Short mmCIF file of C-alpha atoms and ligand atoms in Angstrom, two decimals:
data_model
loop_
_atom_site.label_atom_id
_atom_site.label_comp_id
_atom_site.label_asym_id
_atom_site.label_seq_id
_atom_site.Cartn_x
_atom_site.Cartn_y
_atom_site.Cartn_z
CA UNK A 22 122.01 -43.62 -3.60
CA UNK A 23 119.34 -41.22 -2.44
CA UNK A 24 116.18 -42.50 -0.81
CA UNK A 25 113.06 -40.49 -1.62
CA UNK A 26 109.87 -41.15 0.28
CA UNK A 27 107.52 -38.45 -0.87
CA UNK A 28 106.01 -37.73 -4.26
CA UNK A 29 107.07 -34.02 -4.17
CA UNK A 30 110.68 -35.07 -3.38
CA UNK A 31 110.72 -37.36 -6.42
CA UNK A 32 109.15 -34.71 -8.64
CA UNK A 33 111.66 -32.07 -7.50
CA UNK A 34 114.63 -34.38 -8.08
CA UNK A 35 113.57 -35.56 -11.52
CA UNK A 36 112.68 -31.98 -12.54
CA UNK A 37 116.20 -30.87 -11.52
CA UNK A 38 117.75 -33.69 -13.55
CA UNK A 39 115.66 -32.78 -16.58
CA UNK A 40 116.83 -29.16 -16.33
CA UNK A 41 120.42 -30.43 -16.34
CA UNK A 42 119.66 -32.35 -19.53
CA UNK A 43 120.08 -35.76 -17.87
CA UNK A 44 118.32 -38.85 -19.25
CA UNK A 45 116.22 -40.63 -16.64
CA UNK A 46 115.60 -44.39 -16.53
CA UNK A 47 112.78 -45.71 -14.32
CA UNK A 48 112.54 -49.26 -12.95
CA UNK A 49 109.17 -49.72 -11.21
CA UNK A 50 109.11 -52.67 -8.78
CA UNK A 51 107.24 -54.03 -5.80
CA UNK A 52 110.49 -54.94 -4.04
CA UNK A 53 111.75 -58.32 -2.79
CA UNK A 54 114.31 -57.79 -5.51
CA UNK A 55 115.99 -60.61 -7.41
CA UNK A 56 118.52 -60.84 -10.20
CA UNK A 57 115.82 -60.10 -12.79
CA UNK A 58 115.16 -56.71 -11.21
CA UNK A 59 118.88 -56.01 -10.87
CA UNK A 60 119.41 -56.69 -14.56
CA UNK A 61 116.73 -54.11 -15.32
CA UNK A 62 118.55 -51.60 -13.10
CA UNK A 63 121.94 -52.37 -14.68
CA UNK A 64 120.48 -51.99 -18.16
CA UNK A 65 118.80 -48.73 -17.17
CA UNK A 66 122.11 -47.48 -15.76
CA UNK A 67 123.90 -48.33 -19.01
CA UNK A 68 121.28 -46.58 -21.16
CA UNK A 69 120.54 -43.44 -19.09
CA UNK A 70 122.37 -40.84 -17.00
CA UNK A 71 120.40 -41.49 -13.82
CA UNK A 72 118.18 -44.33 -12.62
CA UNK A 73 115.16 -44.19 -10.35
CA UNK A 74 113.93 -47.50 -8.93
CA UNK A 75 110.61 -47.54 -7.14
CA UNK A 76 109.50 -50.02 -4.50
CA UNK A 77 105.81 -49.93 -3.77
CA UNK A 78 103.59 -52.93 -3.09
CA UNK A 79 100.62 -51.46 -4.88
CA UNK A 80 97.39 -52.40 -3.09
CA UNK A 81 95.13 -51.56 -6.04
CA UNK A 82 96.57 -54.31 -8.26
CA UNK A 83 95.90 -57.15 -5.81
CA UNK A 84 92.55 -58.84 -6.25
CA UNK A 85 93.32 -61.16 -3.32
CA UNK A 86 93.83 -59.61 0.13
CA UNK A 87 95.87 -62.60 1.34
CA UNK A 88 98.25 -62.32 -1.62
CA UNK A 89 98.76 -58.63 -0.75
CA UNK A 90 99.33 -59.40 2.93
CA UNK A 91 101.84 -62.18 2.19
CA UNK A 92 103.72 -60.38 -0.59
CA UNK A 93 107.39 -60.35 0.54
CA UNK A 94 108.61 -56.99 1.87
CA UNK A 95 112.37 -56.56 2.37
CA UNK A 96 113.10 -52.84 2.03
CA UNK A 97 116.50 -52.79 3.78
CA UNK A 98 117.90 -55.74 1.82
CA UNK A 99 116.49 -54.26 -1.41
CA UNK A 100 118.11 -50.88 -0.77
CA UNK A 101 121.51 -52.55 -0.32
CA UNK A 102 121.23 -54.31 -3.69
CA UNK A 103 120.17 -51.27 -5.71
CA UNK A 104 123.14 -48.92 -5.20
CA UNK A 105 125.78 -51.35 -6.52
CA UNK A 106 123.52 -52.15 -9.52
CA UNK A 107 123.66 -48.48 -10.57
CA UNK A 108 120.50 -47.02 -9.05
CA UNK A 109 120.75 -43.26 -8.39
CA UNK A 110 117.57 -42.79 -6.37
CA UNK A 111 115.18 -45.18 -4.68
CA UNK A 112 111.57 -44.04 -4.44
CA UNK A 113 109.79 -45.82 -1.56
CA UNK A 114 106.47 -44.06 -1.04
CA UNK A 115 103.80 -44.94 1.49
CA UNK A 116 100.23 -45.59 0.35
CA UNK A 117 99.24 -42.01 1.30
CA UNK A 118 101.84 -40.64 -1.13
CA UNK A 119 100.60 -42.68 -4.07
CA UNK A 120 96.91 -42.54 -3.17
CA UNK A 121 96.25 -39.30 -1.28
CA UNK A 122 92.63 -39.97 -2.25
CA UNK A 123 91.28 -43.30 -3.56
CA UNK A 124 91.69 -43.44 -7.35
CA UNK A 125 88.37 -43.28 -9.19
CA UNK A 126 89.64 -43.32 -12.79
CA UNK A 127 89.10 -46.71 -14.44
CA UNK A 128 91.15 -48.04 -17.35
CA UNK A 129 89.59 -50.27 -19.97
CA UNK A 130 92.04 -52.07 -22.24
CA UNK A 131 89.32 -53.93 -24.10
CA UNK A 132 90.14 -57.42 -25.36
CA UNK A 133 93.65 -57.20 -23.92
CA UNK A 134 92.37 -57.51 -20.39
CA UNK A 135 89.72 -60.14 -21.04
CA UNK A 136 92.31 -62.90 -21.37
CA UNK A 137 94.76 -64.61 -19.02
CA UNK A 138 95.78 -62.38 -16.09
CA UNK A 139 93.03 -59.93 -16.91
CA UNK A 140 90.39 -62.67 -16.84
CA UNK A 141 91.69 -64.41 -13.72
CA UNK A 142 92.62 -61.31 -11.70
CA UNK A 143 89.73 -58.86 -12.13
CA UNK A 144 90.88 -55.27 -11.60
CA UNK A 145 94.56 -56.21 -11.65
CA UNK A 146 95.50 -54.26 -14.77
CA UNK A 147 93.44 -51.28 -13.70
CA UNK A 148 95.62 -51.13 -10.57
CA UNK A 149 98.83 -51.63 -12.57
CA UNK A 150 97.90 -48.90 -15.08
CA UNK A 151 96.92 -46.53 -12.27
CA UNK A 152 100.17 -46.89 -10.36
CA UNK A 153 102.43 -47.00 -13.42
CA UNK A 154 100.84 -43.85 -14.84
CA UNK A 155 101.33 -42.11 -11.46
CA UNK A 156 104.99 -43.19 -11.45
CA UNK A 157 105.42 -41.91 -15.02
CA UNK A 158 103.97 -38.53 -14.03
CA UNK A 159 106.11 -38.25 -10.89
CA UNK A 160 109.42 -39.51 -12.33
CA UNK A 161 108.97 -38.30 -15.94
CA UNK A 162 111.43 -40.92 -17.21
CA UNK A 163 112.86 -41.05 -20.73
CA UNK A 164 112.80 -44.83 -20.54
CA UNK A 165 110.94 -47.27 -18.29
CA UNK A 166 112.03 -50.88 -17.80
CA UNK A 167 109.80 -53.93 -17.31
CA UNK A 168 110.43 -57.68 -17.24
CA UNK A 169 109.07 -59.82 -20.05
CA UNK A 170 107.89 -62.41 -17.51
CA UNK A 171 104.86 -60.16 -17.10
CA UNK A 172 104.20 -60.15 -20.84
CA UNK A 173 100.59 -59.01 -20.57
CA UNK A 174 101.63 -56.19 -18.21
CA UNK A 175 104.21 -55.01 -20.76
CA UNK A 176 101.55 -55.06 -23.48
CA UNK A 177 99.10 -53.10 -21.31
CA UNK A 178 101.76 -50.53 -20.36
CA UNK A 179 102.70 -50.06 -24.03
CA UNK A 180 99.04 -49.54 -24.89
CA UNK A 181 98.65 -47.02 -22.07
CA UNK A 182 101.78 -45.13 -23.19
CA UNK A 183 100.40 -44.95 -26.74
CA UNK A 184 96.86 -43.99 -25.71
CA UNK A 185 97.94 -41.31 -23.21
CA UNK A 186 100.91 -40.03 -25.28
CA UNK A 187 103.46 -40.52 -22.52
CA UNK A 188 106.74 -39.22 -23.92
CA UNK A 189 108.91 -42.19 -22.98
CA UNK A 190 110.20 -45.48 -24.31
CA UNK A 191 109.05 -48.76 -22.75
CA UNK A 192 111.91 -51.26 -22.61
CA UNK A 193 111.01 -54.93 -22.08
CA UNK A 194 113.82 -57.11 -20.78
CA UNK A 195 113.97 -60.91 -21.29
CA UNK A 196 112.92 -63.11 -18.38
CA UNK A 197 115.81 -64.04 -16.10
CA UNK A 198 115.75 -67.67 -15.00
CA UNK A 199 117.27 -69.79 -12.26
CA UNK A 200 119.74 -72.47 -13.43
CA UNK A 201 116.88 -75.03 -13.51
CA UNK A 202 114.71 -72.78 -15.71
CA UNK A 203 112.32 -71.38 -13.10
CA UNK A 204 111.53 -67.75 -13.95
CA UNK A 205 112.80 -65.42 -11.23
CA UNK A 206 109.95 -63.95 -9.22
CA UNK A 207 109.62 -62.28 -5.84
CA UNK A 208 107.03 -64.93 -5.06
CA UNK A 209 109.53 -67.81 -5.48
CA UNK A 210 110.86 -67.20 -1.99
CA UNK A 211 107.46 -68.24 -0.62
CA UNK A 212 107.64 -71.72 -2.19
CA UNK A 213 108.18 -74.63 0.20
CA UNK A 214 111.39 -76.61 -0.53
CA UNK A 215 109.28 -79.42 -2.05
CA UNK A 216 107.34 -77.02 -4.28
CA UNK A 217 110.57 -75.30 -5.28
CA UNK A 218 111.78 -78.62 -6.75
CA UNK A 219 108.47 -78.98 -8.65
CA UNK A 220 108.28 -75.41 -9.94
CA UNK A 221 110.75 -75.81 -12.88
CA UNK A 222 108.08 -78.00 -14.50
CA UNK A 223 106.27 -74.81 -15.45
CA UNK A 224 109.09 -73.73 -17.74
CA UNK A 225 109.56 -77.31 -18.97
CA UNK A 226 105.90 -77.35 -20.02
CA UNK A 227 106.31 -74.05 -21.87
CA UNK A 228 109.42 -75.33 -23.62
CA UNK A 229 107.62 -78.52 -24.59
CA UNK A 230 104.86 -76.50 -26.23
CA UNK A 231 107.44 -74.21 -27.85
CA UNK A 232 109.25 -77.18 -29.39
CA UNK A 233 105.99 -78.47 -30.81
CA UNK A 234 105.17 -75.09 -32.34
CA UNK A 235 108.67 -74.83 -33.82
CA UNK A 236 108.15 -78.30 -35.30
CA UNK A 237 105.00 -77.04 -37.06
CA UNK A 238 102.38 -78.49 -34.72
CA UNK A 239 99.13 -76.58 -34.25
CA UNK A 240 98.64 -74.23 -31.28
CA UNK A 241 95.93 -76.54 -29.95
CA UNK A 242 98.22 -79.60 -30.02
CA UNK A 243 101.12 -77.74 -28.42
CA UNK A 244 98.83 -76.35 -25.71
CA UNK A 245 97.41 -79.78 -24.93
CA UNK A 246 100.87 -81.37 -24.72
CA UNK A 247 101.94 -78.79 -22.13
CA UNK A 248 98.72 -79.19 -20.13
CA UNK A 249 99.15 -83.00 -20.11
CA UNK A 250 102.75 -82.64 -18.98
CA UNK A 251 101.75 -80.43 -16.04
CA UNK A 252 98.90 -82.75 -15.09
CA UNK A 253 101.53 -85.38 -14.18
CA UNK A 254 102.41 -83.30 -11.11
CA UNK A 255 99.31 -83.07 -8.89
CA UNK A 256 100.89 -80.41 -6.65
CA UNK A 257 100.73 -77.97 -9.59
CA UNK A 258 97.28 -76.39 -9.90
CA UNK A 259 97.11 -74.98 -13.40
CA UNK A 260 94.94 -71.88 -13.74
CA UNK A 261 95.42 -71.32 -17.45
CA UNK A 262 97.83 -72.20 -20.23
CA UNK A 263 97.24 -70.36 -23.48
CA UNK A 264 98.92 -70.08 -26.84
CA UNK A 265 98.29 -66.51 -27.96
CA UNK A 266 99.38 -64.02 -30.58
CA UNK A 267 102.44 -62.40 -28.97
CA UNK A 268 101.29 -58.87 -29.88
CA UNK A 269 97.54 -58.93 -29.27
CA UNK A 270 97.57 -61.78 -26.69
CA UNK A 271 94.37 -63.10 -28.28
CA UNK A 272 94.10 -66.88 -28.78
CA UNK A 273 96.26 -68.19 -31.62
CA UNK A 274 94.50 -69.53 -34.73
CA UNK A 275 94.04 -73.30 -34.67
CA UNK A 276 96.32 -73.80 -37.67
CA UNK A 277 99.91 -72.46 -37.82
CA UNK A 278 100.31 -69.05 -39.52
CA UNK A 279 103.72 -68.33 -41.05
CA UNK A 280 105.60 -65.37 -39.52
CA UNK A 281 103.22 -65.06 -36.56
CA UNK A 282 105.02 -64.88 -33.26
CA UNK A 283 103.19 -66.77 -30.53
CA UNK A 284 103.35 -66.51 -26.76
CA UNK A 285 102.74 -69.53 -24.58
CA UNK A 286 101.59 -68.17 -21.23
CA UNK A 287 100.59 -69.87 -18.01
CA UNK A 288 99.56 -69.23 -14.43
CA UNK A 289 99.67 -71.98 -11.82
CA UNK A 290 99.69 -72.34 -8.07
CA UNK A 291 101.94 -74.46 -5.90
CA UNK A 292 100.43 -74.42 -2.44
CA UNK A 293 99.29 -70.82 -1.95
CA UNK A 294 101.96 -69.38 -4.26
CA UNK A 295 100.71 -68.28 -7.67
CA UNK A 296 103.34 -68.09 -10.42
CA UNK A 297 103.20 -66.94 -14.04
CA UNK A 298 105.59 -67.51 -16.90
CA UNK A 299 105.70 -67.36 -20.69
CA UNK A 300 107.83 -68.22 -23.70
CA UNK A 301 107.61 -66.42 -27.04
CA UNK A 302 108.15 -68.46 -30.20
O1 PAF B 416 105.68 -55.78 -12.10
C1 PAF B 416 105.53 -55.24 -10.99
O2 PAF B 416 106.28 -55.47 -10.04
C2 PAF B 416 104.34 -54.31 -10.76
O3 PAF B 416 103.22 -54.76 -11.43
C3 PAF B 416 104.66 -52.85 -11.12
C4 PAF B 416 104.97 -52.68 -12.59
C5 PAF B 416 105.83 -52.37 -10.28
C6 PAF B 416 103.46 -51.96 -10.80
O4 PAF B 416 103.12 -52.02 -9.44
#
């Protein structure tokens, strides 16, 4: 596996691959890799000729300086995992490579960013769209892979690809979970042992709401059941729990609509660790 640290090195390599007619898969990450990331890399390796993984803890998508400072950084361990998973090249730029000058362009995704993560993390999706569009320009992938755990991010990236006519396919991969249901996340490693035992409740709450929706209950009733379930564990600080249209991410109608697929999405903190998860019904 090659390690590329500069933007021109990545551009030159991906340009050479394109001239050879090779299909390029891109897996953008912020490192501290887990099985969920590795499944993205393995899938990209199966569907493309070469795979670029990027590791860059993107400062512009953090609205909380402490969260940025504490975000786990394990570049050596990450690099060892990527080769065996089928990664051809690892792009690990410094901030000066990605932001030679501070980005001034601002993205506005309208209603999509006024809910959930967009509402609770002002500027977050602007930072995500900025860095993902830079990665798309530098790597010029045929396909780019994202985890469904960040459902709103996937929706924003799809919108950006459509609006800016990026010539690539966005592939969303199902959330990978621990045996007890907790969605894999780089942030999980920051949970205390006690909070780690409490964290599977998040998925249990989502599943509870999902069962109610499948049984024909209203979105409001399902949402309330999940909120009540989480309230039984005082160590879990719920930020939001919404039942939304899975495509638009806007609040679901109060009464069930046949054929509509719904996403139950939440964000909650355990101690100073903020986790998100979702289930689509
Ligand atoms: O999902 C992530 O890890 C990040 O938001 C991404 C897509 C790598 C952009 O920094």
